[in-house]
PDB file of N, CA and C in Angstrom:
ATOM      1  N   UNK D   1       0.830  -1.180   0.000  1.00  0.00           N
ATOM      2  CA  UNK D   1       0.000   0.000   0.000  1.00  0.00           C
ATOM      3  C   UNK D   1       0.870   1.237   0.000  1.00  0.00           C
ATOM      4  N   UNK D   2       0.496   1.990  -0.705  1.00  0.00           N
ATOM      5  CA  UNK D   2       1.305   3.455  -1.097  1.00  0.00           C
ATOM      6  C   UNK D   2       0.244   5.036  -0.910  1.00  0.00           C
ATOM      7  N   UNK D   3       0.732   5.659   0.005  1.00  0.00           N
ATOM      8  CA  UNK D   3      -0.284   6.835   0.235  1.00  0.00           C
ATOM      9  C   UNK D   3      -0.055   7.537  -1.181  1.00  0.00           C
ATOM     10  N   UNK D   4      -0.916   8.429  -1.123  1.00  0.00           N
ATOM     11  CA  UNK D   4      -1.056   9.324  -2.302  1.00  0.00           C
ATOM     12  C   UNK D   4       0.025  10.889  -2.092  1.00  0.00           C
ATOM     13  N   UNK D   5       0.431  11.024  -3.025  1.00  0.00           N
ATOM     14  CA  UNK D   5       1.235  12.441  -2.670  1.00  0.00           C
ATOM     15  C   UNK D   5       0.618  13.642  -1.685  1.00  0.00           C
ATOM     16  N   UNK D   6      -0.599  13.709  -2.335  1.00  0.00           N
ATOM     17  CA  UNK D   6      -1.472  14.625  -1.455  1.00  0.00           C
ATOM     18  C   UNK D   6      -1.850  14.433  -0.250  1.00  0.00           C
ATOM     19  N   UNK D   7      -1.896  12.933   0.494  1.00  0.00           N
ATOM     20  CA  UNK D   7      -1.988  13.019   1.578  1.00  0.00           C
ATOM     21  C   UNK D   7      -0.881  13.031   2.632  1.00  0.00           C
ATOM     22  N   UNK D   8       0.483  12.726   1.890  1.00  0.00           N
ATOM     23  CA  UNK D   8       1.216  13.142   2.621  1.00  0.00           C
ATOM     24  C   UNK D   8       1.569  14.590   2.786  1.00  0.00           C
ATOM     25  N   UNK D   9       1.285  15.566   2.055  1.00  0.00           N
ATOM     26  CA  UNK D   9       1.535  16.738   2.459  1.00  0.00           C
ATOM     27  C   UNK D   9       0.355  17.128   3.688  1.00  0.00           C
ATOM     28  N   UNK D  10      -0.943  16.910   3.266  1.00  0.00           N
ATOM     29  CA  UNK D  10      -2.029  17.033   4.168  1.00  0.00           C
ATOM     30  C   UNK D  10      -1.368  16.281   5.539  1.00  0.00           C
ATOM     31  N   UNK D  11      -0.705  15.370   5.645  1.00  0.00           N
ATOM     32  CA  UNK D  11       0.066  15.296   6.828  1.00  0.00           C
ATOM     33  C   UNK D  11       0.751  15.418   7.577  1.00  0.00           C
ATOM     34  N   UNK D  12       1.532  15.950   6.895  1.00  0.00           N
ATOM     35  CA  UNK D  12       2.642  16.268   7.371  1.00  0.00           C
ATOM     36  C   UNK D  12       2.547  18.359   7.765  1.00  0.00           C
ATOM     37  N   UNK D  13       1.329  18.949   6.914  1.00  0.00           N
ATOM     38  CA  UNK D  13       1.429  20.135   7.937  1.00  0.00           C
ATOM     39  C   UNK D  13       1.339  20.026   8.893  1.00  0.00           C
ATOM     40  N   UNK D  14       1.834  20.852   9.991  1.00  0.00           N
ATOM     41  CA  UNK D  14       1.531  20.681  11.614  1.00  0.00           C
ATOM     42  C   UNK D  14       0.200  21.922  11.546  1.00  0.00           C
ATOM     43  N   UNK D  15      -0.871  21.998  11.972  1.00  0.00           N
ATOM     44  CA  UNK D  15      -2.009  22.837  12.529  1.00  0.00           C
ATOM     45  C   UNK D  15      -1.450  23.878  13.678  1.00  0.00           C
ATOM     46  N   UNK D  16      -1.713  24.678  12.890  1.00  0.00           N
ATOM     47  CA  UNK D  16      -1.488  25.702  14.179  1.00  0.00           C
ATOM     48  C   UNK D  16      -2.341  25.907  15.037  1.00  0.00           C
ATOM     49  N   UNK D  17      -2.249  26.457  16.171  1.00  0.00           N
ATOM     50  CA  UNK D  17      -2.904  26.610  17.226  1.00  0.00           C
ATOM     51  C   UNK D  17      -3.751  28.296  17.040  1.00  0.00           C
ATOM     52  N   UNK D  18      -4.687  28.551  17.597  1.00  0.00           N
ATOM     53  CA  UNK D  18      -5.445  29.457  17.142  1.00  0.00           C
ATOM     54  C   UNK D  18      -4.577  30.542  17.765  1.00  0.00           C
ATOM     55  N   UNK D  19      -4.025  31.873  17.582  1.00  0.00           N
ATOM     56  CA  UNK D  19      -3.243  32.928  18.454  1.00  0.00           C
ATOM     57  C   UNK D  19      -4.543  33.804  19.028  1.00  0.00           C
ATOM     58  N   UNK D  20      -4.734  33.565  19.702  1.00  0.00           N
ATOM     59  CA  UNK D  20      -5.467  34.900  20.787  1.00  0.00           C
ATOM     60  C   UNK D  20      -4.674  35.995  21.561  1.00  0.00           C
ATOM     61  N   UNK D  21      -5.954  36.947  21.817  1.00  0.00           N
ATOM     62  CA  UNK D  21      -4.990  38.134  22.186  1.00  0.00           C
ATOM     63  C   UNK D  21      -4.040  37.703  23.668  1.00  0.00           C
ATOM     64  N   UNK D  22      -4.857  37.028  24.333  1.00  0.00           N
ATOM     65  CA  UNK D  22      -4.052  36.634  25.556  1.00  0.00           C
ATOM     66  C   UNK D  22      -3.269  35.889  25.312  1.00  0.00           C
ATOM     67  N   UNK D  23      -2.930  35.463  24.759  1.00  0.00           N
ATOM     68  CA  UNK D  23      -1.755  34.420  24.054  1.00  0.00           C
ATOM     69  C   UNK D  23      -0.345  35.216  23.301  1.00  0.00           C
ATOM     70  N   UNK D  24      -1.109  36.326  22.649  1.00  0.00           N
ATOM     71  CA  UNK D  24       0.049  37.476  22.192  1.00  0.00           C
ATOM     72  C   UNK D  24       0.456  38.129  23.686  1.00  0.00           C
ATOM     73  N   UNK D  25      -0.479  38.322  24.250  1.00  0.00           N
ATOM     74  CA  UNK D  25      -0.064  39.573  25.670  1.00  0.00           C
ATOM     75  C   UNK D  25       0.685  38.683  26.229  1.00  0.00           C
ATOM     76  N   UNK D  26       0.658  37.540  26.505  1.00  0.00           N
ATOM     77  CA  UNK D  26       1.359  36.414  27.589  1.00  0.00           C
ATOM     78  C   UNK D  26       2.889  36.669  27.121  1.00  0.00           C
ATOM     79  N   UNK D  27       2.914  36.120  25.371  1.00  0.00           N
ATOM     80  CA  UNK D  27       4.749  36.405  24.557  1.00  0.00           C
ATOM     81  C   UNK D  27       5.018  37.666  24.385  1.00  0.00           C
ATOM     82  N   UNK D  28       4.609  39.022  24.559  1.00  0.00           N
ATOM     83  CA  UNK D  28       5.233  40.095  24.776  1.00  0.00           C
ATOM     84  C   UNK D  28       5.704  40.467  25.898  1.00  0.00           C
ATOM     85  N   UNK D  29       5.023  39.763  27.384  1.00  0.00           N
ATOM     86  CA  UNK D  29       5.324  40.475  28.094  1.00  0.00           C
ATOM     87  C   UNK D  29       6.512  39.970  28.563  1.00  0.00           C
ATOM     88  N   UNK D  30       6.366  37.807  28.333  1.00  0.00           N
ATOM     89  CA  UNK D  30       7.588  37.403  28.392  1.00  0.00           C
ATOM     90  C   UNK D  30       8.510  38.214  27.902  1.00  0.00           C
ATOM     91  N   UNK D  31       8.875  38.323  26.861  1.00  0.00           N
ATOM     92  CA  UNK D  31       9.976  39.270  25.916  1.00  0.00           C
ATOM     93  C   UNK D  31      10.309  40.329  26.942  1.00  0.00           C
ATOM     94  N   UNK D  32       9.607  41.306  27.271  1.00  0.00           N
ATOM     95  CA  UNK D  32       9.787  42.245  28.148  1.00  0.00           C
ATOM     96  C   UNK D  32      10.672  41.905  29.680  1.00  0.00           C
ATOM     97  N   UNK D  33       9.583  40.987  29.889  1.00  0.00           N
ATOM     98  CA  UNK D  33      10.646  40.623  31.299  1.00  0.00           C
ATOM     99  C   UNK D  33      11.905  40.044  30.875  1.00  0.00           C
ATOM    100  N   UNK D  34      11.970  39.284  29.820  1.00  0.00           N
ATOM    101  CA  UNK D  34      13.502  39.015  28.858  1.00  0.00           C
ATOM    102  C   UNK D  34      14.545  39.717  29.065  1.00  0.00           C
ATOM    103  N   UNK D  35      14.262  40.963  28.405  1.00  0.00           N
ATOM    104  CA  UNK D  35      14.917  42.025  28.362  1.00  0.00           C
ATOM    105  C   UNK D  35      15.115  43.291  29.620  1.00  0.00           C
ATOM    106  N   UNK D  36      14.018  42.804  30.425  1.00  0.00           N
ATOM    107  CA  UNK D  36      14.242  43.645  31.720  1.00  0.00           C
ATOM    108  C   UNK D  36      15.404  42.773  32.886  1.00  0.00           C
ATOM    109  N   UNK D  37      15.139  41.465  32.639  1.00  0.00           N
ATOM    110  CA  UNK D  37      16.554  40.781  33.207  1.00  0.00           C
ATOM    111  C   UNK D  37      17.677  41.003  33.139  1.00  0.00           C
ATOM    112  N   UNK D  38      18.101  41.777  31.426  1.00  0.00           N
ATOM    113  CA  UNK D  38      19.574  41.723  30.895  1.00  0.00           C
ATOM    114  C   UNK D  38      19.859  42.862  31.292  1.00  0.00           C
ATOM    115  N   UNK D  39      19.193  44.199  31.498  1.00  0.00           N
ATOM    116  CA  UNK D  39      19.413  45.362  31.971  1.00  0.00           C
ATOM    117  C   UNK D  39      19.700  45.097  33.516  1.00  0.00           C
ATOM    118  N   UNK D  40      18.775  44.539  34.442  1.00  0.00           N
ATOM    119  CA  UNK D  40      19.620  44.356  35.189  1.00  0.00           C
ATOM    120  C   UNK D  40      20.765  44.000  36.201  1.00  0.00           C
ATOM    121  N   UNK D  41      21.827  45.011  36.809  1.00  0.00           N
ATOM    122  CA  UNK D  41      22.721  44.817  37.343  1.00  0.00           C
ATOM    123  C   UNK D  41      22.726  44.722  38.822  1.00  0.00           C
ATOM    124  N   UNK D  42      22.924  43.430  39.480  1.00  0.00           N
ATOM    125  CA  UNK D  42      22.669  42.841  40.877  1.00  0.00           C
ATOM    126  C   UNK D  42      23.483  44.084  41.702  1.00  0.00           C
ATOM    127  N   UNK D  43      24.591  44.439  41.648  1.00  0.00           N
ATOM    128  CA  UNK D  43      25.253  45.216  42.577  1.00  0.00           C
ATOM    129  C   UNK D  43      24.493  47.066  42.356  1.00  0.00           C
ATOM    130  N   UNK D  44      23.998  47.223  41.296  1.00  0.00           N
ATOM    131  CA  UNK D  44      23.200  48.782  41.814  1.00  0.00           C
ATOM    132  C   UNK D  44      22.479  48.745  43.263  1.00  0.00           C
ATOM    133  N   UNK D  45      22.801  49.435  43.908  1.00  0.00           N
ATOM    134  CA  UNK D  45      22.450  50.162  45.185  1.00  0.00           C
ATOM    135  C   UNK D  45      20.350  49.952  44.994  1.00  0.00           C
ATOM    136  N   UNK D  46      19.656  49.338  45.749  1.00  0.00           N
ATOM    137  CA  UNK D  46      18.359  49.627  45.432  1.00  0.00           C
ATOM    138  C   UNK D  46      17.752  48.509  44.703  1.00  0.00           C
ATOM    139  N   UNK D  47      18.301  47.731  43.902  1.00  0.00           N
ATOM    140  CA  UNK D  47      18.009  46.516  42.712  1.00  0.00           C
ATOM    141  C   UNK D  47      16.981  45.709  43.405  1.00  0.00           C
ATOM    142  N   UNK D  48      17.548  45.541  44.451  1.00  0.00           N
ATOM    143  CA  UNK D  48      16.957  44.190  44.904  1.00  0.00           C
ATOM    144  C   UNK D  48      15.363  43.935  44.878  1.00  0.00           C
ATOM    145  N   UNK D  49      15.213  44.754  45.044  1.00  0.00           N
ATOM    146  CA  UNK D  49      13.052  45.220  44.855  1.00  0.00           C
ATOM    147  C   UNK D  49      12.725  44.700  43.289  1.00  0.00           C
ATOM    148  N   UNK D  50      13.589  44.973  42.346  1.00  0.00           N
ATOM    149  CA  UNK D  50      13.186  44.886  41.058  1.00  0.00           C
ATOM    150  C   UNK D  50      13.796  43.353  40.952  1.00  0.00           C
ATOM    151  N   UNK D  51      14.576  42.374  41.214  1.00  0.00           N
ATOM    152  CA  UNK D  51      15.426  41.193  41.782  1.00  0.00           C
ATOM    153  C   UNK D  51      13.851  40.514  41.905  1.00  0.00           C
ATOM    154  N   UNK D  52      13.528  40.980  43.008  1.00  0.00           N
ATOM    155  CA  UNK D  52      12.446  40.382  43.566  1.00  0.00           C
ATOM    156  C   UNK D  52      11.139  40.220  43.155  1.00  0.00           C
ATOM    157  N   UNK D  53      10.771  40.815  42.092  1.00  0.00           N
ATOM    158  CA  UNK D  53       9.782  41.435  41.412  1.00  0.00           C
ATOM    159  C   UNK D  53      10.160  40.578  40.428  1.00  0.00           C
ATOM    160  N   UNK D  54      10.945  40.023  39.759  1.00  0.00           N
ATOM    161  CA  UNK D  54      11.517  39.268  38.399  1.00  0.00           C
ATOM    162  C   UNK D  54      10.913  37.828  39.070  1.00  0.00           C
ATOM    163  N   UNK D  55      11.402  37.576  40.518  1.00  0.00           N
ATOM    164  CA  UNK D  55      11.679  36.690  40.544  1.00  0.00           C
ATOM    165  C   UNK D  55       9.359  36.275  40.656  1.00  0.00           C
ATOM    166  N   UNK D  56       8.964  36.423  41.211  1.00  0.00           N
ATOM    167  CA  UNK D  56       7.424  37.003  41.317  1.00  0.00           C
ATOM    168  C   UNK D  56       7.143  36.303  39.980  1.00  0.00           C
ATOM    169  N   UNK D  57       7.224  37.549  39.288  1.00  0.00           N
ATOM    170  CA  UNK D  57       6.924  37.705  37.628  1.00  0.00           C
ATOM    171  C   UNK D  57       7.243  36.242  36.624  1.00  0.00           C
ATOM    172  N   UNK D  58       8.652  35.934  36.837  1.00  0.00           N
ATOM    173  CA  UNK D  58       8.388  34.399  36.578  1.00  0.00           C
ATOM    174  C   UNK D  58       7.486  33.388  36.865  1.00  0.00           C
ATOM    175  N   UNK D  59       7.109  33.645  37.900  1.00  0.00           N
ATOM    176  CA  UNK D  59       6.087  32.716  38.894  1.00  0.00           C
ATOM    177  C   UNK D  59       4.683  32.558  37.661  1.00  0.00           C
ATOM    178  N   UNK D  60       4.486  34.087  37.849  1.00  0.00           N
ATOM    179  CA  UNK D  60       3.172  34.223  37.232  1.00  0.00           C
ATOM    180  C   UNK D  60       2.781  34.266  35.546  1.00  0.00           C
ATOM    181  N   UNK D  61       4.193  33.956  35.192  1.00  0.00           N
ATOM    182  CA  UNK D  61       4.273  33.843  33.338  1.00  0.00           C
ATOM    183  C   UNK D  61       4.576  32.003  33.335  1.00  0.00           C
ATOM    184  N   UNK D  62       4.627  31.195  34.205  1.00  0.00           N
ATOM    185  CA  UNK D  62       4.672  29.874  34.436  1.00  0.00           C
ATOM    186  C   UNK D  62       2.893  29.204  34.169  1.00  0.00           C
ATOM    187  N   UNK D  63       2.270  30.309  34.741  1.00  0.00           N
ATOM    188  CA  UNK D  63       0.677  29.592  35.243  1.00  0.00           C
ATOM    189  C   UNK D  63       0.628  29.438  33.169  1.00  0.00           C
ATOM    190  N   UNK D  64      -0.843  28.557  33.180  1.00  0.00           N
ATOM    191  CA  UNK D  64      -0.957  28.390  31.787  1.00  0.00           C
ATOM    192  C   UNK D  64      -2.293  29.436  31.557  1.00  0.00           C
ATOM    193  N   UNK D  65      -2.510  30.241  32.276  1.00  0.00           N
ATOM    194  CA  UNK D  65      -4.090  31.138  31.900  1.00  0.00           C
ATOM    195  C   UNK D  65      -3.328  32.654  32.072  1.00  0.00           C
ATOM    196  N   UNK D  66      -3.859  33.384  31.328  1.00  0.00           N
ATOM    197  CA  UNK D  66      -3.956  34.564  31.425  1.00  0.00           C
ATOM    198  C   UNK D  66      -4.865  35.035  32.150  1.00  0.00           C
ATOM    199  N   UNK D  67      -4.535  35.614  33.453  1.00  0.00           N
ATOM    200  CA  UNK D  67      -5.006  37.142  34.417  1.00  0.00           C
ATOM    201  C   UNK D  67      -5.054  38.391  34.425  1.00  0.00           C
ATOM    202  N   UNK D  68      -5.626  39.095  33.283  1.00  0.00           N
ATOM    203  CA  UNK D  68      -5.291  40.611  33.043  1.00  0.00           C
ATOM    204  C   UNK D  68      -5.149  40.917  34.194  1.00  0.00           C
ATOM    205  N   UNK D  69      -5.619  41.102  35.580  1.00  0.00           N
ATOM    206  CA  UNK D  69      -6.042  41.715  36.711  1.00  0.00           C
ATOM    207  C   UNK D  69      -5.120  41.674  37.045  1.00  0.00           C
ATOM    208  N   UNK D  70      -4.024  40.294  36.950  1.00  0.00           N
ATOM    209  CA  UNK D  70      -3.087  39.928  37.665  1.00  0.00           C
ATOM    210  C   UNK D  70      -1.979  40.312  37.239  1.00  0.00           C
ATOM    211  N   UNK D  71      -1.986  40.613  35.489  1.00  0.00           N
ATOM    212  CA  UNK D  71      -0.647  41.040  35.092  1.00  0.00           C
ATOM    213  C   UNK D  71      -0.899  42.967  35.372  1.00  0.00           C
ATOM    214  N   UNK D  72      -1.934  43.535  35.665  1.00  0.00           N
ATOM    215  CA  UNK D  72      -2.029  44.970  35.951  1.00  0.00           C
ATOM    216  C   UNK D  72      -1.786  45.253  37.610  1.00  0.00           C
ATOM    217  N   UNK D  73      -1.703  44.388  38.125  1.00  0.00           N
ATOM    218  CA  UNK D  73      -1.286  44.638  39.204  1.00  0.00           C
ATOM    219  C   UNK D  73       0.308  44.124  39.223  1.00  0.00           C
ATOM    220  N   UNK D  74       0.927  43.253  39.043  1.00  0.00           N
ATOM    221  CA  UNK D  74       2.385  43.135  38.774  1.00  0.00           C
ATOM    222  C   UNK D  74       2.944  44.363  37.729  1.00  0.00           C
ATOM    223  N   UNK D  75       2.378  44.949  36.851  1.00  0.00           N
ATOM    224  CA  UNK D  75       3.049  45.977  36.688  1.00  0.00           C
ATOM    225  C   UNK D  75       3.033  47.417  37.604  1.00  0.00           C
ATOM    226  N   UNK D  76       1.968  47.392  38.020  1.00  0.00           N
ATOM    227  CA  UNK D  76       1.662  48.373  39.496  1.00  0.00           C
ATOM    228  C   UNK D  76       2.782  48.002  40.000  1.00  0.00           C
ATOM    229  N   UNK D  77       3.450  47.307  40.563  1.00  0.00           N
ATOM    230  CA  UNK D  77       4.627  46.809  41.740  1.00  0.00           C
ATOM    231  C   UNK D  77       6.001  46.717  41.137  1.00  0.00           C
ATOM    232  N   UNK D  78       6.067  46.504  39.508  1.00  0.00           N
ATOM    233  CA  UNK D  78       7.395  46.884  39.061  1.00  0.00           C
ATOM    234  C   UNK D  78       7.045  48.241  39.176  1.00  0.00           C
ATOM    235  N   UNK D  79       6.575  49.093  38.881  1.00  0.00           N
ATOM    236  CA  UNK D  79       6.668  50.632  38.970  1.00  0.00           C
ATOM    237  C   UNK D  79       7.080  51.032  40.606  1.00  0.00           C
ATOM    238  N   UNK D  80       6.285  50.362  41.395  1.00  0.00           N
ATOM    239  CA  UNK D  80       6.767  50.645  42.946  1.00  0.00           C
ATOM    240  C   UNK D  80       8.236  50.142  43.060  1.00  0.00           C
ATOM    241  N   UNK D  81       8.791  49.311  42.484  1.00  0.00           N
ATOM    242  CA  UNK D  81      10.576  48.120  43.132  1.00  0.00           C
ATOM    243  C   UNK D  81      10.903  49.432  42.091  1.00  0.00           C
ATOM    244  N   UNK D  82      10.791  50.109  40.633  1.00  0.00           N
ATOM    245  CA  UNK D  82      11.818  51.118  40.287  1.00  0.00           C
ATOM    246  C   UNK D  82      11.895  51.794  41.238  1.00  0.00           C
ATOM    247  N   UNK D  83      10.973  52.572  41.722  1.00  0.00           N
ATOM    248  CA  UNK D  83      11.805  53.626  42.631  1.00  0.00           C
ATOM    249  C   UNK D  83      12.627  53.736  43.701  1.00  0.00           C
ATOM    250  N   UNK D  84      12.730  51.893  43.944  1.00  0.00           N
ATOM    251  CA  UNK D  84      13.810  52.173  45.047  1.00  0.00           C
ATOM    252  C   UNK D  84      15.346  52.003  44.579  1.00  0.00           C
ATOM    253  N   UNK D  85      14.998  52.551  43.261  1.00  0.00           N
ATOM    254  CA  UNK D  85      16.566  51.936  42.565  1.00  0.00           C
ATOM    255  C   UNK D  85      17.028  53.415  42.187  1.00  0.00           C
ATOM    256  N   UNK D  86      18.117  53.670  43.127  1.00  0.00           N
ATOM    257  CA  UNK D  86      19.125  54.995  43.451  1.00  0.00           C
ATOM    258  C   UNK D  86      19.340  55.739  42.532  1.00  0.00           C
ATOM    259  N   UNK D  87      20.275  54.437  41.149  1.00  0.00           N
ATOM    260  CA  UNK D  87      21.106  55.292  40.134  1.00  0.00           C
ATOM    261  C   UNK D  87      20.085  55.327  38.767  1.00  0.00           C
ATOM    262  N   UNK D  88      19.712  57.388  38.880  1.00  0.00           N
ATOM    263  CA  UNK D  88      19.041  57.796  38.007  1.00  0.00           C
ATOM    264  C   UNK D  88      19.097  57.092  36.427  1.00  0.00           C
ATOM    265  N   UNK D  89      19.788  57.094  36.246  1.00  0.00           N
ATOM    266  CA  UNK D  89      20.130  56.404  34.444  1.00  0.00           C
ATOM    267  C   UNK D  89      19.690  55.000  34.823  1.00  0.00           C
ATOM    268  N   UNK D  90      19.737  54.426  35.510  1.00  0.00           N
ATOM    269  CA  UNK D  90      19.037  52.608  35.624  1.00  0.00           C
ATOM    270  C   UNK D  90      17.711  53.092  35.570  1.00  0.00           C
ATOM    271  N   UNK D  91      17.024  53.525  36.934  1.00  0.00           N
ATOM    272  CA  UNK D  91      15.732  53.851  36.994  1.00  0.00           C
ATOM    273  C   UNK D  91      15.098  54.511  35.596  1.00  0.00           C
ATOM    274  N   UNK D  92      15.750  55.104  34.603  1.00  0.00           N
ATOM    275  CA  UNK D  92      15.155  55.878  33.591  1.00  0.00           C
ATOM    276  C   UNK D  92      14.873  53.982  32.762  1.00  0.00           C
ATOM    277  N   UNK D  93      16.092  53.200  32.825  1.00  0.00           N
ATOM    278  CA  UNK D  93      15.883  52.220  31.565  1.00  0.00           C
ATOM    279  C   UNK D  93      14.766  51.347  31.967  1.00  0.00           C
ATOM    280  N   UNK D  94      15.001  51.374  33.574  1.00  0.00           N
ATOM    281  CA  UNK D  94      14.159  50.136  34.052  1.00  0.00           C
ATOM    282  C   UNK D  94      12.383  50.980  33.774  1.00  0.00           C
ATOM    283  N   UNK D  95      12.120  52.086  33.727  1.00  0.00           N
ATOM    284  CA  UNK D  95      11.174  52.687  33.598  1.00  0.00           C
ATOM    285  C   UNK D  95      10.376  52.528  32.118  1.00  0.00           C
ATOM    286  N   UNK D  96      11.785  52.302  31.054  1.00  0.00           N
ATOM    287  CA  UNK D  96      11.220  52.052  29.705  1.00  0.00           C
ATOM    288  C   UNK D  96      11.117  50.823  29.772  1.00  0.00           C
ATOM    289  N   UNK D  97      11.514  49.887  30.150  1.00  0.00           N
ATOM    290  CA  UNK D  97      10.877  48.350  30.238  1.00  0.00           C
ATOM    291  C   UNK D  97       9.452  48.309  31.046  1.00  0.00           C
ATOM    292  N   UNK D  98       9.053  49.615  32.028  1.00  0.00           N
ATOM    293  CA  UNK D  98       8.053  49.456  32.782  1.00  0.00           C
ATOM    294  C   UNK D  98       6.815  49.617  31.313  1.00  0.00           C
ATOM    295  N   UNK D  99       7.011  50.872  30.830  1.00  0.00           N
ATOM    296  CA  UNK D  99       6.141  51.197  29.890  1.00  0.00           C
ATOM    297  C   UNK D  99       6.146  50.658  28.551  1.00  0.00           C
ATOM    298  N   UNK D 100       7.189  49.545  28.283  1.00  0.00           N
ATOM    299  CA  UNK D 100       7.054  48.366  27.189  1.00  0.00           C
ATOM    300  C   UNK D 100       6.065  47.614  27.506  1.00  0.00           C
ATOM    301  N   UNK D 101       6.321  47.083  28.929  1.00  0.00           N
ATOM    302  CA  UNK D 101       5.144  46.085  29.774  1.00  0.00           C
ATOM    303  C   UNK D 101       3.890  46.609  29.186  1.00  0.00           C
ATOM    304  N   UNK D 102       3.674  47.859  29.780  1.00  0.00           N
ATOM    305  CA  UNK D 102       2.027  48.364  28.992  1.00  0.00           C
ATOM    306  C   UNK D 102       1.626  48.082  27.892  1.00  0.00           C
ATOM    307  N   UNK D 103       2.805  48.262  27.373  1.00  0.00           N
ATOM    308  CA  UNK D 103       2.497  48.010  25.700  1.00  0.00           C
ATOM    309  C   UNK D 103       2.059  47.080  25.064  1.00  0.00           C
ATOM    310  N   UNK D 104       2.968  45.859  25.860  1.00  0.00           N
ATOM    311  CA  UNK D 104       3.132  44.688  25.153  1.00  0.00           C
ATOM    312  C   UNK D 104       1.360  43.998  26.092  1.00  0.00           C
ATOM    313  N   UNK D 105       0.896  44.355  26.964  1.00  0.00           N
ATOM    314  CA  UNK D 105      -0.138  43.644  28.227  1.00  0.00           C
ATOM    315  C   UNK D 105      -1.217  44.473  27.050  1.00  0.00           C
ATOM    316  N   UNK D 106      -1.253  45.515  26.347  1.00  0.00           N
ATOM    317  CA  UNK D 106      -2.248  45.435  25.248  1.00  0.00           C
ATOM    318  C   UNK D 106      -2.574  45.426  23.935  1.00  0.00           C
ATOM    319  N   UNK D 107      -1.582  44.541  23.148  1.00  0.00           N
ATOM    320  CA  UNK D 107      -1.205  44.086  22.478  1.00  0.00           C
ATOM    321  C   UNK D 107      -3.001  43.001  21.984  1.00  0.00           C
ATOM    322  N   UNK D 108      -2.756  43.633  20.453  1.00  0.00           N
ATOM    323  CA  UNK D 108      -4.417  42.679  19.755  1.00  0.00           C
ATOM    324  C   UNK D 108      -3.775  41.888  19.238  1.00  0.00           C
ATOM    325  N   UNK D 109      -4.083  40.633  18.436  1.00  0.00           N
ATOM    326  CA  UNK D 109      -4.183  39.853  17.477  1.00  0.00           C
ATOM    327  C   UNK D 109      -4.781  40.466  16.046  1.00  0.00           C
ATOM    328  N   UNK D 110      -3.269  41.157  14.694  1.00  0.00           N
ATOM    329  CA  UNK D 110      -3.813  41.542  13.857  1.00  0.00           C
ATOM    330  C   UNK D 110      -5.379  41.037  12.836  1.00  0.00           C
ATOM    331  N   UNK D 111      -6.180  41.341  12.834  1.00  0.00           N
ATOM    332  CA  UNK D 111      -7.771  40.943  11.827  1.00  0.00           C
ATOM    333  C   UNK D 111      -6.726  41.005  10.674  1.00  0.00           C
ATOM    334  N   UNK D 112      -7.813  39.332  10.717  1.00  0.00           N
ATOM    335  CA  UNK D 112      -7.142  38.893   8.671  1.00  0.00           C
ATOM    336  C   UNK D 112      -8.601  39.223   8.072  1.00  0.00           C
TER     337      UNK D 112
END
């Protein structure tokens, strides 16, 4: 027995999974906290709030559901751990990762 050409292609696509908006907001914000890791530096004076806040934030990008409520209040509290971080030029970068977060937490799924 020999399949037909056509059904091996029909098989061999993999189906994608449907992308929803909470599904985009979930991989941006990952990305964000990505990149808010590499910025920061353990020995700045003050860090440790934002340290601690990463470490949180992992927690809650682990669960498999999206919590708007829950990711608007974790960005409420990275905005509170920046300000206890001393050196002005960190606090400015860690501030643009604060307001990427926004960005990326409302983030649509482009209409085809």
């Amino acid at each position: 027995m020999t399949a037909n050409r056509g059904d091996n292609a029909v098989v061999s696509k993999k189906r994608k999974k449907e992308l929803t908006d909470a599904d985009l907001q979930k991989r941006s914000v990952k990305l964000v906290v990505m990149h808010l890791k590499k910025k920061v530096d353990p020995k700045v004076p003050g860090i440790q709030s934002v340290l601690e806040w990463i470490d949180k934030m992992d927690e809650v990008l682990e669960k498999d559901e999206f919590d708007r409520a829950e990711y608007l209040e974790m960005r409420r509290q990275l905005y509170n751990a920046i300000e206890w971080v001393i050196d002005v030029d960190v606090r400015a970068s860690l501030r643009r990762s604060w307001y990427s977060f926004g960005k990326a937490k409302d983030k649509k799924v482009p209409k085809k």
